[in-house]
Coordinates of C-alpha atoms in Angstrom, one line a residue:
X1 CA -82.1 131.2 162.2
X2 CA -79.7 128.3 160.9
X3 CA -81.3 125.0 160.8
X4 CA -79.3 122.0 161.2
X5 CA -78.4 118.8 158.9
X6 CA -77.2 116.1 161.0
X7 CA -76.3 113.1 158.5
X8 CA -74.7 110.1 158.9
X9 CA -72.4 109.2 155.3
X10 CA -70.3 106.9 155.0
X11 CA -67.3 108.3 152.2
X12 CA -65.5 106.3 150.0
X13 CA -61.8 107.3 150.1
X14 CA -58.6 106.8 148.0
X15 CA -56.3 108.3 149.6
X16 CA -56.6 111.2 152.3
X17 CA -59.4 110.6 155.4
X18 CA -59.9 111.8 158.6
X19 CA -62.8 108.5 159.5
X20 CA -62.6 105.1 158.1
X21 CA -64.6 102.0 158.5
X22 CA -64.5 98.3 157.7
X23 CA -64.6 97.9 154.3
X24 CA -64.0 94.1 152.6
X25 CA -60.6 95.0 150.9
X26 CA -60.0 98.0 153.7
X27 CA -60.9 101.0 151.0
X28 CA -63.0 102.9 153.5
X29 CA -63.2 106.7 153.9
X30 CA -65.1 108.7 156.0
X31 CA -63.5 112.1 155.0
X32 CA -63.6 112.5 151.4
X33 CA -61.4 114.9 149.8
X34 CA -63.8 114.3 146.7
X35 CA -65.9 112.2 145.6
X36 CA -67.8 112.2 141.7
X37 CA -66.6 109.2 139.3
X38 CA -68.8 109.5 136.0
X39 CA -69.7 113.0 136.5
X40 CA -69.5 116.4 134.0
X41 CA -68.4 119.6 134.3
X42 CA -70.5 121.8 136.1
X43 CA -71.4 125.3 133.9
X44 CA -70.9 128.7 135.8
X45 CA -74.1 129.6 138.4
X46 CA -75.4 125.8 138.3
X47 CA -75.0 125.6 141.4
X48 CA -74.3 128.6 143.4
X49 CA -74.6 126.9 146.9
X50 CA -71.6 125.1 146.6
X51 CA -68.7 125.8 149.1
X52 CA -64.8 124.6 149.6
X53 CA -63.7 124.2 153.0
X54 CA -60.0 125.1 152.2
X55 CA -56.6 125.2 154.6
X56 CA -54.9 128.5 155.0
X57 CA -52.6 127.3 152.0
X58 CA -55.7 126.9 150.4
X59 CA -55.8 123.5 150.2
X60 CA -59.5 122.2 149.5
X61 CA -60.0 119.8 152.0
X62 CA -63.9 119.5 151.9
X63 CA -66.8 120.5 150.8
X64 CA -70.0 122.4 152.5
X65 CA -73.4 124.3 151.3
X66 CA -74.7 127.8 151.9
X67 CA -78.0 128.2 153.9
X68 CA -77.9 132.1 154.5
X69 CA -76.0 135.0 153.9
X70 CA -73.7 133.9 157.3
X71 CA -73.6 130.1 157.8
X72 CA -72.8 127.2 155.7
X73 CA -73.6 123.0 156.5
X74 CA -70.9 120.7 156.4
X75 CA -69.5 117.4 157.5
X76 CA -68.5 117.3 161.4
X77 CA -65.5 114.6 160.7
X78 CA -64.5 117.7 158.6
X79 CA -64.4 120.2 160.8
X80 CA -64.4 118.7 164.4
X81 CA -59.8 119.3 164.8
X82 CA -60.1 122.5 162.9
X83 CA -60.7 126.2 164.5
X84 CA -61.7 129.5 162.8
X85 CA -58.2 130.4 162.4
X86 CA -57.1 127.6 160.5
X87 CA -60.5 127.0 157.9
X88 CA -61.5 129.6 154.8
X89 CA -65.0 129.3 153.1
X90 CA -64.6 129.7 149.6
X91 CA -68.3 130.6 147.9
X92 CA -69.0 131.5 144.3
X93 CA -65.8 129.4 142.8
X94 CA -66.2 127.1 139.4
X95 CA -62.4 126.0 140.1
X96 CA -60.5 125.1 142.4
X97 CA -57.0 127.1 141.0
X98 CA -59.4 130.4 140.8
X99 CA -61.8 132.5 141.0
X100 CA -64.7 132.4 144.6
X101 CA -64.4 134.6 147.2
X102 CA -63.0 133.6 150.9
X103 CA -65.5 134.9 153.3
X104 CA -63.5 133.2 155.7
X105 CA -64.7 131.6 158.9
X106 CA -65.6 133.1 162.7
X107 CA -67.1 129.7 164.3
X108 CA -67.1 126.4 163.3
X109 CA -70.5 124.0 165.7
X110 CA -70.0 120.6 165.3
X111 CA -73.3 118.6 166.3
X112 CA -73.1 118.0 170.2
X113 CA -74.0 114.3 169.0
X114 CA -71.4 113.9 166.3
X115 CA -69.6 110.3 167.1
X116 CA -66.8 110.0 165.5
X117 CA -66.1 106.2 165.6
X118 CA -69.7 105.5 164.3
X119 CA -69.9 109.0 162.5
X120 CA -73.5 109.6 164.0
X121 CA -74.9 113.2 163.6
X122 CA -71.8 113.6 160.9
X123 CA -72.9 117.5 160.8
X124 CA -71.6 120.7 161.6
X125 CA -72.1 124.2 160.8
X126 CA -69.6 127.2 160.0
X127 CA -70.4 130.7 160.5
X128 CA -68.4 133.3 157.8
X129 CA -66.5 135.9 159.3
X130 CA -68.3 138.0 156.3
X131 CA -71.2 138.4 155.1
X132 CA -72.3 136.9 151.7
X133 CA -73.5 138.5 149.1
X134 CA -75.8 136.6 146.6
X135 CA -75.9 136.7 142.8
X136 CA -75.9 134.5 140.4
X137 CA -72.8 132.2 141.8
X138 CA -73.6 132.5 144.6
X139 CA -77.0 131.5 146.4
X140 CA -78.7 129.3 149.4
X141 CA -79.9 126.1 149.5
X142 CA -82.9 125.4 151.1
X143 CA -82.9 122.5 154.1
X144 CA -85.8 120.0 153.4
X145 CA -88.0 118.9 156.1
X146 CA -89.5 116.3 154.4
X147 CA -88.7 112.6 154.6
X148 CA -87.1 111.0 151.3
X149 CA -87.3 107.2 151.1
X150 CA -85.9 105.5 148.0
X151 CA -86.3 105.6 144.6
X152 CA -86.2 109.6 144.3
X153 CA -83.3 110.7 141.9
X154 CA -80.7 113.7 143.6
X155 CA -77.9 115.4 142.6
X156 CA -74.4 115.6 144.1
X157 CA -71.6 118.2 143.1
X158 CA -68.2 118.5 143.9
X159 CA -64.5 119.0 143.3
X160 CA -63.5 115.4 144.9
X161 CA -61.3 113.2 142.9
X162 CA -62.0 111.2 139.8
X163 CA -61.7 108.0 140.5
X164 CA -58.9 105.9 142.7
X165 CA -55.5 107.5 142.7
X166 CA -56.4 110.4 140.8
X167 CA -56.1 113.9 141.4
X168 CA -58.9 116.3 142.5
X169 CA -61.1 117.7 139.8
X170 CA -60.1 121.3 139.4
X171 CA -63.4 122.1 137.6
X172 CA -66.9 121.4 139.2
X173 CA -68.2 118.0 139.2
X174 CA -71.9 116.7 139.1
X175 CA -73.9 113.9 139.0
X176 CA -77.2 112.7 139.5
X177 CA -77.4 109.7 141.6
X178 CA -80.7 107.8 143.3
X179 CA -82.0 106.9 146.8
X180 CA -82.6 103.6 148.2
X181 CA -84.5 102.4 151.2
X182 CA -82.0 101.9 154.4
X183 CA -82.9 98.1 154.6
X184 CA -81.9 98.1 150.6
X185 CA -78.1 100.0 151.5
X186 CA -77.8 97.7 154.9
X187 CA -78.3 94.6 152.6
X188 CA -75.5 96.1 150.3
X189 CA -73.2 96.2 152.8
X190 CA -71.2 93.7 154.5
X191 CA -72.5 93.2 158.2
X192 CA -69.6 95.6 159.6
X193 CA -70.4 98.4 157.7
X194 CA -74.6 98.2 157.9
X195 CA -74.0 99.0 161.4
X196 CA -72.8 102.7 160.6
X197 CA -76.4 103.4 158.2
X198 CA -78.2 104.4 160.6
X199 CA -82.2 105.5 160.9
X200 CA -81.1 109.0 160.0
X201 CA -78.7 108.2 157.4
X202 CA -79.7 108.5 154.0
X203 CA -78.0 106.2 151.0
X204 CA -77.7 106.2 147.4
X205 CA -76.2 103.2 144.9
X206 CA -75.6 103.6 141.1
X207 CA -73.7 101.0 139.1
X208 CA -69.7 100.7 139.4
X209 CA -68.3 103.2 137.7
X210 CA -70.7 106.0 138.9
X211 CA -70.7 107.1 142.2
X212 CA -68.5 109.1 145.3
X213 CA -64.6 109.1 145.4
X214 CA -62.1 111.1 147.9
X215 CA -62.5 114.8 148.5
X216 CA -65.7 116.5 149.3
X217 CA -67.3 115.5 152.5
X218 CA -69.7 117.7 153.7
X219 CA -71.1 118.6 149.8
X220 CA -74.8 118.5 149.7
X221 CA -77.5 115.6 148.5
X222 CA -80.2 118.0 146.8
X223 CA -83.3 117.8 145.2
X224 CA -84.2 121.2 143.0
X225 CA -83.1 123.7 145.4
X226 CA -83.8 121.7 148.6
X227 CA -81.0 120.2 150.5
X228 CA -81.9 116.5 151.5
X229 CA -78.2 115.2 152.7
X230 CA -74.8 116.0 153.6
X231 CA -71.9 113.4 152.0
X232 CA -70.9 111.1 155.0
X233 CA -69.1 108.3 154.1
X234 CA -68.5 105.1 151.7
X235 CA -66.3 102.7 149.8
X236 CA -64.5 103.9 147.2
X237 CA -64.6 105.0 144.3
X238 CA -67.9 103.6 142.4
X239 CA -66.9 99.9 143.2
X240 CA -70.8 98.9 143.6
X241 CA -71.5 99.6 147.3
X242 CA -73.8 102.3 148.6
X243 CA -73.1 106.1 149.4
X244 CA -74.1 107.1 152.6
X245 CA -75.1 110.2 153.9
X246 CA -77.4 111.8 156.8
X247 CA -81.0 112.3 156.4
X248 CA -83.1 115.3 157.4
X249 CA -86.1 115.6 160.1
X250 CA -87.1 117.9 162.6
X251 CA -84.6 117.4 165.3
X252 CA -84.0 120.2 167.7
X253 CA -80.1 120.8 168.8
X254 CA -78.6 122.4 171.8
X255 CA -77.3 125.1 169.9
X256 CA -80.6 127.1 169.9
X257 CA -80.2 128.8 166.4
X258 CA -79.6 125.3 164.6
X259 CA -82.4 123.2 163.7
X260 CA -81.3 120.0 163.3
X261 CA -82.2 118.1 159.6
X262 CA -81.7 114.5 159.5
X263 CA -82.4 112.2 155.9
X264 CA -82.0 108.9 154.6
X265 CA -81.5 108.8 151.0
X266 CA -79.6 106.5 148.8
X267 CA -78.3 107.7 145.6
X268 CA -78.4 106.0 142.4
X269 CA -76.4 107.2 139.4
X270 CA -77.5 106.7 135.8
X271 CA -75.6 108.9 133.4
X272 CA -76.0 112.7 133.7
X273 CA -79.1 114.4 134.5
X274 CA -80.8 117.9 135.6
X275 CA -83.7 115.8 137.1
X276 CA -84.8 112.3 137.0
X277 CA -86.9 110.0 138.5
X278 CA -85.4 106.1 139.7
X279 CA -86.4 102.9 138.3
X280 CA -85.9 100.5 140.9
X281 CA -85.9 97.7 138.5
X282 CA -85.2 98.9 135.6
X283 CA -82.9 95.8 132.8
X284 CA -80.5 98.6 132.5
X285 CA -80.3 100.9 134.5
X286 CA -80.6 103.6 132.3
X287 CA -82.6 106.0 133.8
X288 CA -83.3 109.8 133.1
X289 CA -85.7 112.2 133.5
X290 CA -84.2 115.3 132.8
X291 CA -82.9 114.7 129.1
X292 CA -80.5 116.7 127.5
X293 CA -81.7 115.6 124.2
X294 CA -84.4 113.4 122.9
X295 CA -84.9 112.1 119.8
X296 CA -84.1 108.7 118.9
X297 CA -84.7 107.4 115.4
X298 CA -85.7 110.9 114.6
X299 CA -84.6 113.1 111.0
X300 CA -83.1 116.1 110.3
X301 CA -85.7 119.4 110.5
X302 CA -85.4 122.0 107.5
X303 CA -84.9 125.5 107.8
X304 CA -88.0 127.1 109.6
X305 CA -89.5 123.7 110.5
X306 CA -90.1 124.0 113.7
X307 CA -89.6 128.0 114.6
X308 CA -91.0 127.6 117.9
X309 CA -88.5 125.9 119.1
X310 CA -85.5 127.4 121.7
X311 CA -82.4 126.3 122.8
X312 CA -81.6 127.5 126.9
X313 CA -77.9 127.6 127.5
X314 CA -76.1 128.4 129.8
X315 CA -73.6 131.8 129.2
X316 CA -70.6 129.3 128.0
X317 CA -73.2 128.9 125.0
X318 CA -74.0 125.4 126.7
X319 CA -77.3 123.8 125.4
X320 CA -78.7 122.3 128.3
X321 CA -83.0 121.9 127.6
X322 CA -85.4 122.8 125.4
X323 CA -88.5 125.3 125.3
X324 CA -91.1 126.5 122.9
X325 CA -92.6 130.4 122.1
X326 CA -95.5 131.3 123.2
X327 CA -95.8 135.0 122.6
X328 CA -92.6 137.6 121.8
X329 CA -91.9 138.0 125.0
X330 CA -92.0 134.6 126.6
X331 CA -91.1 130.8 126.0
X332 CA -92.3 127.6 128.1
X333 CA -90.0 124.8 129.7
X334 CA -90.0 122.5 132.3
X335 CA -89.2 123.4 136.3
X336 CA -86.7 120.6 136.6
X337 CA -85.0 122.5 133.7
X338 CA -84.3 126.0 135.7
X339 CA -85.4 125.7 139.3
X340 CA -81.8 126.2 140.1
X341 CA -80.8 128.4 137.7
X342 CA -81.3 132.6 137.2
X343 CA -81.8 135.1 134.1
X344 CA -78.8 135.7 134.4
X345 CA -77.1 132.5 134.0
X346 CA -79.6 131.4 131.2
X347 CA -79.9 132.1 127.5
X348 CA -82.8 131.9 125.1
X349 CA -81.5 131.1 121.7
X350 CA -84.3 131.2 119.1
X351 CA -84.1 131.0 115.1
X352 CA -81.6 128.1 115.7
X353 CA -81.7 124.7 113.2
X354 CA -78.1 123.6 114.4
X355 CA -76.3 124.4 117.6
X356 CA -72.9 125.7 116.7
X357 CA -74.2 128.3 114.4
X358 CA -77.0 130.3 113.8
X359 CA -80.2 131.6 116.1
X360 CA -80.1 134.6 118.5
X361 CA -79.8 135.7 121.9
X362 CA -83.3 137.5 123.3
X363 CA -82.0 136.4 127.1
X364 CA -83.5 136.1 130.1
X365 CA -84.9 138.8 132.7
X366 CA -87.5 136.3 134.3
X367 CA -88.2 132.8 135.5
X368 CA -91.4 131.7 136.6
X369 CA -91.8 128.0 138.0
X370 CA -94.8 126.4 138.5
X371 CA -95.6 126.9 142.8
X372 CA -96.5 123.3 143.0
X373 CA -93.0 121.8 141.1
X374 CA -92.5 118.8 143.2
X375 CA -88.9 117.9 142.3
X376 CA -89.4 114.6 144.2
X377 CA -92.4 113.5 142.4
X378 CA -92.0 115.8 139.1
X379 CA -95.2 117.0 139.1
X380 CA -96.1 120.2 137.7
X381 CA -93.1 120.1 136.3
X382 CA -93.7 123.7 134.1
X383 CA -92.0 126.9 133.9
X384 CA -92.0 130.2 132.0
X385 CA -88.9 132.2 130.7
X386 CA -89.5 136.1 129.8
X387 CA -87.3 137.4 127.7
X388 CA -85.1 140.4 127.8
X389 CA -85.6 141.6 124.3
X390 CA -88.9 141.2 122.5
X391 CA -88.7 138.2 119.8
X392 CA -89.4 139.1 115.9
X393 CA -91.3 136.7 114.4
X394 CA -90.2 135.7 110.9
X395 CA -90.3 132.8 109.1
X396 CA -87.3 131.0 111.3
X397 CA -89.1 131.9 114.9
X398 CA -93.3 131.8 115.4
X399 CA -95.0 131.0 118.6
X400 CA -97.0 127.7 119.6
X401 CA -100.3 128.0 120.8
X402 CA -101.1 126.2 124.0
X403 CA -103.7 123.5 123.7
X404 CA -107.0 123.6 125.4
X405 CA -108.1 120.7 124.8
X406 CA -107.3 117.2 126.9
X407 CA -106.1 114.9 124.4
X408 CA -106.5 110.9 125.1
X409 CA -104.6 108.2 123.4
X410 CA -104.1 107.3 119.6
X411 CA -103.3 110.5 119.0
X412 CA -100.0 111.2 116.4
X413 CA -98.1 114.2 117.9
X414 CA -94.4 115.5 117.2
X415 CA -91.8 116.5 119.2
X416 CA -88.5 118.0 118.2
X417 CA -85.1 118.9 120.1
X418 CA -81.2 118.9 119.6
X419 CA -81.1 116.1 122.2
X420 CA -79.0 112.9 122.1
X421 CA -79.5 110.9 119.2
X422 CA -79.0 107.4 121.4
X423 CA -77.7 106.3 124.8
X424 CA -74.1 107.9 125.4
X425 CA -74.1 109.8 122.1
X426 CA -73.3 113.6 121.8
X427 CA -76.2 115.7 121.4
X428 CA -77.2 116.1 117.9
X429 CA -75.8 119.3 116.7
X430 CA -78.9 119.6 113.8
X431 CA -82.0 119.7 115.1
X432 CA -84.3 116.2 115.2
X433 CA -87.8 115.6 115.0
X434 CA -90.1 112.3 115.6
X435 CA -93.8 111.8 115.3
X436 CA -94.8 109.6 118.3
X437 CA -98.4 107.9 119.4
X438 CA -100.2 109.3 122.0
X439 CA -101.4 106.7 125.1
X440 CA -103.7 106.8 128.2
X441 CA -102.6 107.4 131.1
X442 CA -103.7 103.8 132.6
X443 CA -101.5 102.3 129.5
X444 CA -98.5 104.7 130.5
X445 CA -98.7 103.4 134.0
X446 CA -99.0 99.6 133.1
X447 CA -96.1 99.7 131.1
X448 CA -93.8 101.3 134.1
X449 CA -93.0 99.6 137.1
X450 CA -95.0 100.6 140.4
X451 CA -93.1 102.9 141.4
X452 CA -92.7 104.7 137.7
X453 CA -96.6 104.6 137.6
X454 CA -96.6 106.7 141.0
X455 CA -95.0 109.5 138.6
X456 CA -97.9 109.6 135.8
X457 CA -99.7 112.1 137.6
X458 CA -103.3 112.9 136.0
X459 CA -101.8 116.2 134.3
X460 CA -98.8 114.1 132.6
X461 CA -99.5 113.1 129.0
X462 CA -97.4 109.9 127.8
X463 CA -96.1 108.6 124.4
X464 CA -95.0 104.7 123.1
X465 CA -93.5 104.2 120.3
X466 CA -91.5 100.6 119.7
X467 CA -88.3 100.0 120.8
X468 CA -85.3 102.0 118.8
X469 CA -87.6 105.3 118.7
X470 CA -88.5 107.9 121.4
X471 CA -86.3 110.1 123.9
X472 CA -83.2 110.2 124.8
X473 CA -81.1 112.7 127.0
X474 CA -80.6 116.2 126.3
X475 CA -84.2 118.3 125.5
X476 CA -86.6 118.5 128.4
X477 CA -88.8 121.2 128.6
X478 CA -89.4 121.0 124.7
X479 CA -93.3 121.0 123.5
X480 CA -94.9 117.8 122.2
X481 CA -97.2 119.5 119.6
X482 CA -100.0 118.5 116.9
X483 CA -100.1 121.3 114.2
X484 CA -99.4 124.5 115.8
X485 CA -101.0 123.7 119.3
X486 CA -98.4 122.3 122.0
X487 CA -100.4 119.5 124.2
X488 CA -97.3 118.4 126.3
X489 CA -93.8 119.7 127.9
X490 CA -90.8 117.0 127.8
X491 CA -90.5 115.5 131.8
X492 CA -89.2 112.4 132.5
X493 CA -88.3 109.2 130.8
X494 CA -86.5 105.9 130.7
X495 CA -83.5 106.8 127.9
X496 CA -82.8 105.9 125.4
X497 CA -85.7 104.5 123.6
X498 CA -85.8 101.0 125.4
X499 CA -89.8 100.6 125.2
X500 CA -91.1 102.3 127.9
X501 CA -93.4 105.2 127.6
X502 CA -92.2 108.8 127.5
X503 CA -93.6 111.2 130.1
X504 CA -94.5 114.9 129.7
X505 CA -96.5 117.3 131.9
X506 CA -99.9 118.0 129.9
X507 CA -99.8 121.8 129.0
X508 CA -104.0 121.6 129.0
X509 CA -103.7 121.2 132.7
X510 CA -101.7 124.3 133.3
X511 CA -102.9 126.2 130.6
X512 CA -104.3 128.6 133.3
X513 CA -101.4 128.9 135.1
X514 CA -99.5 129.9 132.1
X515 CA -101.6 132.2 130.5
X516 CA -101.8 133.8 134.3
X517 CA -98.2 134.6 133.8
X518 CA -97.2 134.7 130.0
X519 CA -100.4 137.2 129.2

């Protein structure tokens, strides 16, 4: 019933480990008693799989993920000198100082392969004395069978320390971060250390500054709610050398309810993201595909504008995307937006033209994602939010209609969001709006790179405008609109407005699928 991830990661530690490696000025860890530098604060219920491995002082001393109600996936160099008695499972906490709930610990299996001078098969698996309860804390993670080579953006979370020296982050850290190819992270590496990334190690890189620190081996590497790696080791903290952690394929263990999950993925951080897609070679390294804001070069919007628009936050009145109205009883977003998050953890905030004042609260009692989200590839990246309490139309909240009709390039369109109003600038508390051009998708693709192009799918709709005007972090899953019809939902991108086309899914592709659900 339990399946498995075996990873090898190599930790970058400051401080505390239990496994170190060569390292060119001997900063190797193996253990990590943390590990996000350039992260944010993690809001309550964004990720509910999360676990701390603490001592019976409760000491955090690493990190894990849940995969059922019993059993939770960790690091073996974690776990391979501690017993039962000695190891709590803390599930459902935002903080280390409080808060979760110890469902303590019956059996700790480490992989029967696990090498600890190597730290091949760097899994294990704990089994909680009690049973979990989900809600909207506290939830699985789904282990990926799947490949993933580089170039696909993940996420990492954790409570590990800061950066060198410093303390462990009492609130909950996260990041997103991108693969690379194993031959990319070996070539990183001085010729010691590529010995330890092996084929079933997965690695991510992201520009000094951003990346893994001491204190949370054993966290997961996820994509959307799928589970893709398990934190290893590396050099730390953020000094420009790969993260490494294990990579997940069918592998069948001796421990007959385990199945085995082995990755390689390299991580590459650029900034903070829900979801995002890698450039491989992008000038800046700026990438983003989940915005939480967008407009760049935009204006202010006047009272009653735009009312279609919405603002979802989280229940710390947190804007974290955008959506539109459809009817009075649903809005539209984007999957990458709320595939990890529940109704109950989400608000729907329409009427609003600034974000520190104004608008109402019609919450959430459903979300719908599209079937075929890939959160590798983004596509179909759509979703639908019902709301608790029916919205009244006035002249401050109206629905968008949802375009039939498959619109080419050279077309003007708007779009509109409380995103941020330039690279590593707050979100804009007013709301913005730009009009933007319209381009085919064989343009959109010529203007990425190859692999970008591999993410125009032939139901994503794509906007250029020059250089100092387009999207920016902070409002996916906002409409693209001409008049009152919506013709796209805000994807991906390359922030903030550095010439490359902006990406949206085309909402006359899934038109269907949303009338299907939305009535």
């Amino acid at each position: 019933m339990i399946r498995q991830v075996c990873l090898v990661v190599l930790l970058c530690s400051v401080g505390v480990f239990s496994r170190t490696l060569e390292a060119p000025d001997d900063d190797w860890a193996a253990n990590w008693e943390g590990f996000i530098v350039g992260g944010q604060n993690a809001a309550a219920g964004q990720f509910p799989h999360m676990a701390s491995l603490r001592s019976t002082a409760n000491s955090h001393f690493c990190g894990g993920f849940i995969v059922n109600t019993r059993w939770v996936v960790s690091a073996a160099h974690c776990t391979i000198n501690r017993t039962p008695a000695n190891t709590w499972i803390v599930v459902g906490g935002l903080l280390l100082n409080s808060g979760g709930t110890n469902v303590f610990t019956s059996a700790v299996v480490n992989h029967p392969n696990y090498v600890g001078s190597s730290l091949q098969n760097d899994i294990s698996c704990l089994q909680t004395r009690d049973t979990m309860t989900f809600s909207g804390t506290v939830n699985a993670l789904q282990m990926g069978a799947d490949f993933v080579g580089g170039g696909v953006q993940a996420t990492a979370a954790g409570w590990g320390r800061i950066g060198a020296n410093l303390p462990l982050a009492n609130h909950l850290q996260w990041l997103n971060v991108f693969t690379l190819t194993n031959a990319d992270c070996r070539s990183r590496h001085s010729a010691g250390n590529a010995n330890f990334v092996h084929d079933n190690t997965i690695c991510t890189f992201t520009q000094a500054g951003q990346g893994m620190c001491n204190g949370d081996s054993g966290s997961a590497l996820f994509v959307g709610n799928t589970a893709i790696g398990v934190v290893s080791w590396g050099i730390p903290c953020a000094q420009g050398f790969p993260d490494n952690f294990a990579h997940f394929s069918s592998c069948e263990s001796s421990h007959k309810m385990i199945r085995q999950v082995c990755l390689i993925a390299l991580l590459f951080v650029a900034g903070v993201f829900s979801r995002s897609v890698i450039e491989e070679d992008l000038p800046e390294n700026d990438w983003a595909a989940n915005w939480e804001g967008f407009i760049v070069g935009g204006q202010n919007a006047a009272a009653g504008q735009f009312p279609h628009v919405v603002s979802l936050r989280s229940t710390g009145n947190a804007h974290f995307c955008g959506a539109f109205i459809v009817n009075n009883r649903w809005v539209v977003s984007a999957a990458h937006c709320t595939i990890n998050r529940t109704p109950a953890n989400t608000w729907i905030i329409v009427g609003a033209l600034t974000l520190n004042a104004g608008g109402t609260n019609v919450f959430t009692s459903r979300i719908e994602n599209h079937p075929n989200y890939s959160g590798v590839t983004l596509a179909n990246d759509v979703c639908a939010l019902q709301t608790t309490n029916t919205i009244t139309f006035s002249a401050n909240v109206q629905a968008l209609q949802m375009g039939s009709v498959h619109i080419g390039g050279g077309q003007q369109a708007t779009a509109a969001g409380w995103g941020r109003v330039g690279a590593n600038l707050p979100l804009a508390n007013h709301l913005q709006w730009l009009n933007v051009q319209t381009i085919t998708n064989d343009d959109c693709r010529s203007r990425h790179n190859a692999i970008n192009a591999l993410r125009v799918h032939d139901n994503t709709i794509c906007t250029f405008t020059r250089a100092g005007e387009g999207m920016c972090n902070g409002d996916s899953g906002s409409a693209l609109f001409i008049g009152n019809s919506a013709i796209g939902i805000v994807s991906w991108g390359i922030p903030c407005a550095q010439g490359f086309p902006d990406n949206f899914a085309r909402v006359s592709s899934h038109r269907n699928w949303l009338i299907g659900h939305t009535g």
